[in-house]
mmCIF file of C-alpha atoms in Angstrom:
data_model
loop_
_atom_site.group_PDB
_atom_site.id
_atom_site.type_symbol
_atom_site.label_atom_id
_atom_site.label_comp_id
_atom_site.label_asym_id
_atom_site.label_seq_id
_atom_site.Cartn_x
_atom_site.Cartn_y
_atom_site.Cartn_z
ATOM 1 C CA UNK A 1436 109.176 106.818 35.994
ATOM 2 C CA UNK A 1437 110.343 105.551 32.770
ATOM 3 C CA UNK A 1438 112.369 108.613 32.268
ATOM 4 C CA UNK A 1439 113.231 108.538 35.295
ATOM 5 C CA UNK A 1440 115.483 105.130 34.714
ATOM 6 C CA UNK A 1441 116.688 106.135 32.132
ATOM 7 C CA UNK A 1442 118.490 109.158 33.266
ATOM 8 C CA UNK A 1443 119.962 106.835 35.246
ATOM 9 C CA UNK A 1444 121.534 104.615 32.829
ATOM 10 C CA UNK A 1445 123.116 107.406 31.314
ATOM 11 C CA UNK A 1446 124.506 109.596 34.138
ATOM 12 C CA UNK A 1447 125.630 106.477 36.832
ATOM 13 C CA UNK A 1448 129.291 105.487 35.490
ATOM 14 C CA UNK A 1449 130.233 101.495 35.005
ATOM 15 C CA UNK A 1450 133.427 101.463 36.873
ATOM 16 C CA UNK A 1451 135.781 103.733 39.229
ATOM 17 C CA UNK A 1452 139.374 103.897 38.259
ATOM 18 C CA UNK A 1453 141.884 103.066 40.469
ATOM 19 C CA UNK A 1454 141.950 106.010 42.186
ATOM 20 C CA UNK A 1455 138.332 107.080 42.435
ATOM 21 C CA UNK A 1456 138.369 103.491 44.156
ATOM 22 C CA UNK A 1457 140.689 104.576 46.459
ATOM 23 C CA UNK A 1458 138.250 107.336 47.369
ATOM 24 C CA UNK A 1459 135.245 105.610 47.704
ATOM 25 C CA UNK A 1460 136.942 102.836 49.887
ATOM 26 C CA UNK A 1461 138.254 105.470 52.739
ATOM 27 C CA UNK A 1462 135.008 106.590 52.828
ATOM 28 C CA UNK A 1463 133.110 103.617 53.196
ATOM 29 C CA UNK A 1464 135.629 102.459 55.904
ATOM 30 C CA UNK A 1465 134.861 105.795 57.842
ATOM 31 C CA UNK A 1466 131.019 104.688 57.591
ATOM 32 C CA UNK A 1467 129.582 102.967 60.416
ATOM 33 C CA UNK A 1468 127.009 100.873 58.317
ATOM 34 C CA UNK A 1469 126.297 97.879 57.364
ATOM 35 C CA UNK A 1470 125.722 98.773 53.486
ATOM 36 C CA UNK A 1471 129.129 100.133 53.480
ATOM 37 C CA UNK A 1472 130.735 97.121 54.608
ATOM 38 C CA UNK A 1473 128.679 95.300 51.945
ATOM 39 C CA UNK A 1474 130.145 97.750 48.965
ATOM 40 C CA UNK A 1475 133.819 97.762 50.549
ATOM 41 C CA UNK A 1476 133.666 94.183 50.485
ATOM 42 C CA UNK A 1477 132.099 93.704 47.057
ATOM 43 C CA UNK A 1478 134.804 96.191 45.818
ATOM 44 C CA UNK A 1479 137.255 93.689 47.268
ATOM 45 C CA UNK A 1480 135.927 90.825 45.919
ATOM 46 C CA UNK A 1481 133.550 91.247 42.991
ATOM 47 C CA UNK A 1482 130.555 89.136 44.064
ATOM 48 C CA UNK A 1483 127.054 89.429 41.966
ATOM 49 C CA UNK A 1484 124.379 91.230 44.550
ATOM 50 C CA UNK A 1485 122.565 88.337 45.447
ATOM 51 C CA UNK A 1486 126.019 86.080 45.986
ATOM 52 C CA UNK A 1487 126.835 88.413 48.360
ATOM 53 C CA UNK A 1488 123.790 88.606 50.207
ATOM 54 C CA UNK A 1489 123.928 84.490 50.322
ATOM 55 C CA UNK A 1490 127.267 84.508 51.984
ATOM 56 C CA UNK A 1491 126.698 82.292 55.519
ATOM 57 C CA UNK A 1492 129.648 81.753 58.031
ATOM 58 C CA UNK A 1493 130.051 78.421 57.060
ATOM 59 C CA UNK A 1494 131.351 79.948 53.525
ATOM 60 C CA UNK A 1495 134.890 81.304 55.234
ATOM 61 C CA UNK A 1496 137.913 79.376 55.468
ATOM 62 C CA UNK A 1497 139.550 81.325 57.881
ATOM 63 C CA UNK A 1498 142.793 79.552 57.468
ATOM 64 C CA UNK A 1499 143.016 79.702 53.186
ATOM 65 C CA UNK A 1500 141.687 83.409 53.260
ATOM 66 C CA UNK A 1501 139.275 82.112 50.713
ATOM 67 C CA UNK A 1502 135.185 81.697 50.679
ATOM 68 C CA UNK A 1503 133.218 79.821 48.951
ATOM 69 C CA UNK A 1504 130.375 80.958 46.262
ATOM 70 C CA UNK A 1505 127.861 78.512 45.861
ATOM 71 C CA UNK A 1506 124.336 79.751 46.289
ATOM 72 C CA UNK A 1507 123.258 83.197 45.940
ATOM 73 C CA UNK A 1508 120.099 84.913 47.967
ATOM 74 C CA UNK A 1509 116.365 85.798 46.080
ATOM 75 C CA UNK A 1510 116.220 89.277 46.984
ATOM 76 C CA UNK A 1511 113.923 90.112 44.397
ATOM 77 C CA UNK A 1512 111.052 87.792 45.921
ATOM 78 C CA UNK A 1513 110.806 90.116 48.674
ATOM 79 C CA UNK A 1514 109.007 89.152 51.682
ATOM 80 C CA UNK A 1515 109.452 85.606 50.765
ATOM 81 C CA UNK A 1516 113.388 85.765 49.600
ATOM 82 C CA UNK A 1517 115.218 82.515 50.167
ATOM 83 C CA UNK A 1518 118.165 80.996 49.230
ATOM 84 C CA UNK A 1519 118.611 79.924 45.664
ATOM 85 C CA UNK A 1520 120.892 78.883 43.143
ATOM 86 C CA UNK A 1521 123.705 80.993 41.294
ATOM 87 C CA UNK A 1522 123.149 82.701 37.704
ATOM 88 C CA UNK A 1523 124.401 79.014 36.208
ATOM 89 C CA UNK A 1524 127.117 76.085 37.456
ATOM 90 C CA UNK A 1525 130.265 78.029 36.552
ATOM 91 C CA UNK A 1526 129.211 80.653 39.033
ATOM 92 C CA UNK A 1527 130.171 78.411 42.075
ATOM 93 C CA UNK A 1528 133.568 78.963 42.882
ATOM 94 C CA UNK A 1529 136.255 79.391 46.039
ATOM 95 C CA UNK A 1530 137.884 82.544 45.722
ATOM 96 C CA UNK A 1531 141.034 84.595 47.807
ATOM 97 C CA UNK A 1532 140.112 87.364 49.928
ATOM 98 C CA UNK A 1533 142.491 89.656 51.091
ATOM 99 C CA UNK A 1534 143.484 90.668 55.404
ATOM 100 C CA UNK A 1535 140.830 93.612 55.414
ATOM 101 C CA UNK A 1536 138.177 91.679 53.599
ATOM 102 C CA UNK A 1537 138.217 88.815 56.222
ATOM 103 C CA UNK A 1538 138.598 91.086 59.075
ATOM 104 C CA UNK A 1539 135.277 92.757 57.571
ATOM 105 C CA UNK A 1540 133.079 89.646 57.264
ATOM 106 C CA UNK A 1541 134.503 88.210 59.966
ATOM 107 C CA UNK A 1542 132.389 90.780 62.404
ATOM 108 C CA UNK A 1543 128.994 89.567 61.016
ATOM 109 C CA UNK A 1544 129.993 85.947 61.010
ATOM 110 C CA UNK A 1545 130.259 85.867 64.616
ATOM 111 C CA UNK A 1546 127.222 86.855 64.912
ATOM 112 C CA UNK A 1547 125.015 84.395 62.851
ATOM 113 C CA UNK A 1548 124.705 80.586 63.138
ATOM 114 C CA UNK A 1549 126.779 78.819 60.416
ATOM 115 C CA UNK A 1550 123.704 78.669 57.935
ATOM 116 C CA UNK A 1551 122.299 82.251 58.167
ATOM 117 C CA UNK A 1552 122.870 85.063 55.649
ATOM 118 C CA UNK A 1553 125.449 87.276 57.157
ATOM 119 C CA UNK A 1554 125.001 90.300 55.371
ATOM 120 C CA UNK A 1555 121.169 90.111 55.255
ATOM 121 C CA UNK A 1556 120.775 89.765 58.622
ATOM 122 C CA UNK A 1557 122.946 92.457 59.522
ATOM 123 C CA UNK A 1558 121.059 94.692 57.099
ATOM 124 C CA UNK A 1559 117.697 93.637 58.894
ATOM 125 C CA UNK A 1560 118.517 95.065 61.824
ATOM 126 C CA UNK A 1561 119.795 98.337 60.477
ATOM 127 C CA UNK A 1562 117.881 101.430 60.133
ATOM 128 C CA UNK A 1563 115.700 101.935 56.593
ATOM 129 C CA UNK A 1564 115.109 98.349 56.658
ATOM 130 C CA UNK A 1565 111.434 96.952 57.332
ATOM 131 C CA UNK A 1566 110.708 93.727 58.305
ATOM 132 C CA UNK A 1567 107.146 92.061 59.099
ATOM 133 C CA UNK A 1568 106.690 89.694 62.002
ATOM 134 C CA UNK A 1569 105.878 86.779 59.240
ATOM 135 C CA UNK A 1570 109.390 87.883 57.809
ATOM 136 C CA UNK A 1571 113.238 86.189 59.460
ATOM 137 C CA UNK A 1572 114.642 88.899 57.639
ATOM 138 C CA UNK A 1573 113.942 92.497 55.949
ATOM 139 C CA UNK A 1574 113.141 92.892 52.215
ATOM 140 C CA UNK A 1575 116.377 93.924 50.563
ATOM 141 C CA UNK A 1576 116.592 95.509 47.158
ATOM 142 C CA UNK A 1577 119.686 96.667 45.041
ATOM 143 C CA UNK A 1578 117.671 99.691 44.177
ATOM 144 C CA UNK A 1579 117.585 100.921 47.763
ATOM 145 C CA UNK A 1580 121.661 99.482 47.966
ATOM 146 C CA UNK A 1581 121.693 102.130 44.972
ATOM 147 C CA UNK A 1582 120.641 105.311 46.683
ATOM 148 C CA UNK A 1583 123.007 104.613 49.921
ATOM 149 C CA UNK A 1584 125.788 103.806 47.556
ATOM 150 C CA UNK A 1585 124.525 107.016 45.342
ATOM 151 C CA UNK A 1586 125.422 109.136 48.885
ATOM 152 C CA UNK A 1587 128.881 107.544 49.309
ATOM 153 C CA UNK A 1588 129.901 108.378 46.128
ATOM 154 C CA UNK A 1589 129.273 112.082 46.059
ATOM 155 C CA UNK A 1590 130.841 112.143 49.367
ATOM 156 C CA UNK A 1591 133.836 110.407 48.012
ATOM 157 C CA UNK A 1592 133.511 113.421 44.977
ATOM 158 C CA UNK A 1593 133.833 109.870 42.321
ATOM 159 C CA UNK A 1594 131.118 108.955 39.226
ATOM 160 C CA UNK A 1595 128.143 107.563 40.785
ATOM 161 C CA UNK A 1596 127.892 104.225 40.117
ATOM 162 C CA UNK A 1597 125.182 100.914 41.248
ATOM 163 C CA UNK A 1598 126.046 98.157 42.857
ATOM 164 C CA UNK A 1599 126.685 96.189 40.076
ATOM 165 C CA UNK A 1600 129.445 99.053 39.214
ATOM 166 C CA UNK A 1601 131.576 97.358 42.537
ATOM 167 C CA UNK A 1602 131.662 94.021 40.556
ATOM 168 C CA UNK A 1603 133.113 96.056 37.387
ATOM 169 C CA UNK A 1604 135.291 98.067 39.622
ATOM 170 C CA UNK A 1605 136.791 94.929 41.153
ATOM 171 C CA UNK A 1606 137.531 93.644 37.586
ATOM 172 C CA UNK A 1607 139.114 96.909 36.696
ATOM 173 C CA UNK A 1608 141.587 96.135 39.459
ATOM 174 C CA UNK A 1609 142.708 93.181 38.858
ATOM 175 C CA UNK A 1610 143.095 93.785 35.038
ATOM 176 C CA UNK A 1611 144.940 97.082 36.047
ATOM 177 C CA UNK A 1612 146.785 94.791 38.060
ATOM 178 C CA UNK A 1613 148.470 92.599 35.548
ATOM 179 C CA UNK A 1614 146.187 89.767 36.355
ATOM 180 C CA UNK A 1615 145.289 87.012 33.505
ATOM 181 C CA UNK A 1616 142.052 87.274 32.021
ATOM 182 C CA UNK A 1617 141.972 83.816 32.661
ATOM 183 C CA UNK A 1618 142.004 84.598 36.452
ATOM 184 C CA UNK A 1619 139.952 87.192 36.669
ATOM 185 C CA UNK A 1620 137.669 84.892 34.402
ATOM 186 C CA UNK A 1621 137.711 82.319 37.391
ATOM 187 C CA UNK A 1622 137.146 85.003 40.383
ATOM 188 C CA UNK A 1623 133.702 86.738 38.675
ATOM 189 C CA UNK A 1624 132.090 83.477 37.744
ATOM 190 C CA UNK A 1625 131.847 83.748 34.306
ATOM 191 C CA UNK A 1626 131.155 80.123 32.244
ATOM 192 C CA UNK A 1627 134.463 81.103 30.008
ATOM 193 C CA UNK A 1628 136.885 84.013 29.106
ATOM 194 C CA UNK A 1629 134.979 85.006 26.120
ATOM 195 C CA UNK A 1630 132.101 85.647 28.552
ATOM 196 C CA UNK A 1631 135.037 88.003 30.570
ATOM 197 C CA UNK A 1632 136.183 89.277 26.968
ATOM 198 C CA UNK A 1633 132.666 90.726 25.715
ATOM 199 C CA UNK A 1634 132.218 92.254 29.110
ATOM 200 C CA UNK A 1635 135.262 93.772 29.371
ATOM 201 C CA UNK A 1636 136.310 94.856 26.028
ATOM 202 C CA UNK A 1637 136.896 98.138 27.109
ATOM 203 C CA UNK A 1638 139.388 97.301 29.649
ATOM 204 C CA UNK A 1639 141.124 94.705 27.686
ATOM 205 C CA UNK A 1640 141.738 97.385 24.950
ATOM 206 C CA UNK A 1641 142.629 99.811 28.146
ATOM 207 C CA UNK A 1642 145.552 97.061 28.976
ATOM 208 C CA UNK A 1643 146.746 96.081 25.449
ATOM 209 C CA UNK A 1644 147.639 99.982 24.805
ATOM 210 C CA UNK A 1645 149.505 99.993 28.039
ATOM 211 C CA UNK A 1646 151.483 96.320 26.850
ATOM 212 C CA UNK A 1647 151.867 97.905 23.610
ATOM 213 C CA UNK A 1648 153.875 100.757 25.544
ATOM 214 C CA UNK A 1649 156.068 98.259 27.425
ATOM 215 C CA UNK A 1650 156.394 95.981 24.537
ATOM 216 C CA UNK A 1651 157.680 98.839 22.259
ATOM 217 C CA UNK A 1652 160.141 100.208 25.176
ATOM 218 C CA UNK A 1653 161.815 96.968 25.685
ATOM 219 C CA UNK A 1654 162.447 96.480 22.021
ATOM 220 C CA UNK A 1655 163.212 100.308 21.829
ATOM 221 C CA UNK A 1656 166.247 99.861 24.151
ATOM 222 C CA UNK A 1657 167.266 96.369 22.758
ATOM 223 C CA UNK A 1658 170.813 97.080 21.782
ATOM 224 C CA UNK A 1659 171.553 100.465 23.474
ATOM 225 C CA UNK A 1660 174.545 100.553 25.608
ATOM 226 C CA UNK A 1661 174.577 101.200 28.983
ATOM 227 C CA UNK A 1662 177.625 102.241 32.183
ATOM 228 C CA UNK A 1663 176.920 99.154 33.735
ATOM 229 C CA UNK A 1664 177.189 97.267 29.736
ATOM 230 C CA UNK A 1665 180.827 96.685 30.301
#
């Protein structure tokens, strides 16, 4: 078993570019699951596991396009999982959510009172989930997440990554996007930027080469003429 996890640290990828993104989101949107509405939407919006699975209705602002993060979901209790607090007091936040992402959670809100885990009890009722008669809802575990996410991926033909890989994805994104670290910083949850800077290093480098590139070209060209200089 031991060897076992450790295989997988070394073969499942931390991110998907851009593209590979692109990928795995058509095929999760051609999925008629639950779980795959759970990864599109983590992709989208870069929730921990257990925020996501604490998301109630009374979280959306329908209006703003925003939701609120401000207690996450003990999946790792099991039988007994409850809500619970987030990984520290900089986690709670209100963050944008784009058209599609709404649209998405908007289909399990309606179905839940304004208190109830959406996404939990959506999962309960779908198939490969067990749930006791002492039990509201099923056991969830990332680990089984994994595997179904494991599927999409090789159908998709991108890395194979875990669940937490949609929250890295997600960052990916927006720092491919041009957004400010600072931002980005705000929208994961993280107690500072530094916190965003030792996790990302990689992609921070990634965007400093490509600023590099663009600073060099505009001061490359300062001076040249031009048709249109006269």
């Amino acid at each position: 078993k031991a060897s076992s996890q450790k295989e997988h640290k070394v073969t499942r990828a931390k991110y998907l570019e851009r593209k590979q993104a692109e990928y795995l989101s058509r095929v999760l949107r051609k999925d008629d699951s639950v779980a795959s509405d759970l990864f599109d939407f983590d992709m989208r919006t870069g929730l921990r596991f257990a925020e996501l699975l604490g998301l109630t209705p009374e979280d959306i602002n329908r209006e703003n396009k925003t939701i609120k993060i401000n207690k996450s979901w003990l999946y790792k209790n099991g039988s007994k999982a409850d809500f619970g607090e987030t990984k520290n007091i900089f986690s709670h936040r209100e963050i944008k959510i784009d058209d599609f992402s709404l649209r998405l959670i908007s289909k399990y809100s309606n179905k839940c009172s304004s208190n109830e885990p959406m996404f939990v009890k959506a999962l309960s009722n779908e198939k490969g989930f067990k749930s006791t008669k002492k039990q509201k809802y099923a056991s969830i575990y990332n680990s089984t997440m994994n595997r179904k996410l494991t599927k999409m991926c090789k159908e998709a033909h991108v890395p194979r990554i875990g669940i937490h890989g949609l929250r890295h994805t997600h960052a990916s994104l927006m720092f491919n996007a041009g957004v400010s670290i600072l931002s980005i910083s705000k929208r994961l949850g993280h107690a500072n930027t530094t916190t965003t800077e030792k996790v990302y290093v990689h992609l921070i480098q990634d965007q400093a080469e490509k600023d590099n590139r663009k600073m060099m070209s505009a001061l490359n060209t300062l001076g040249e003429e031009s048709d249109d200089s006269q």
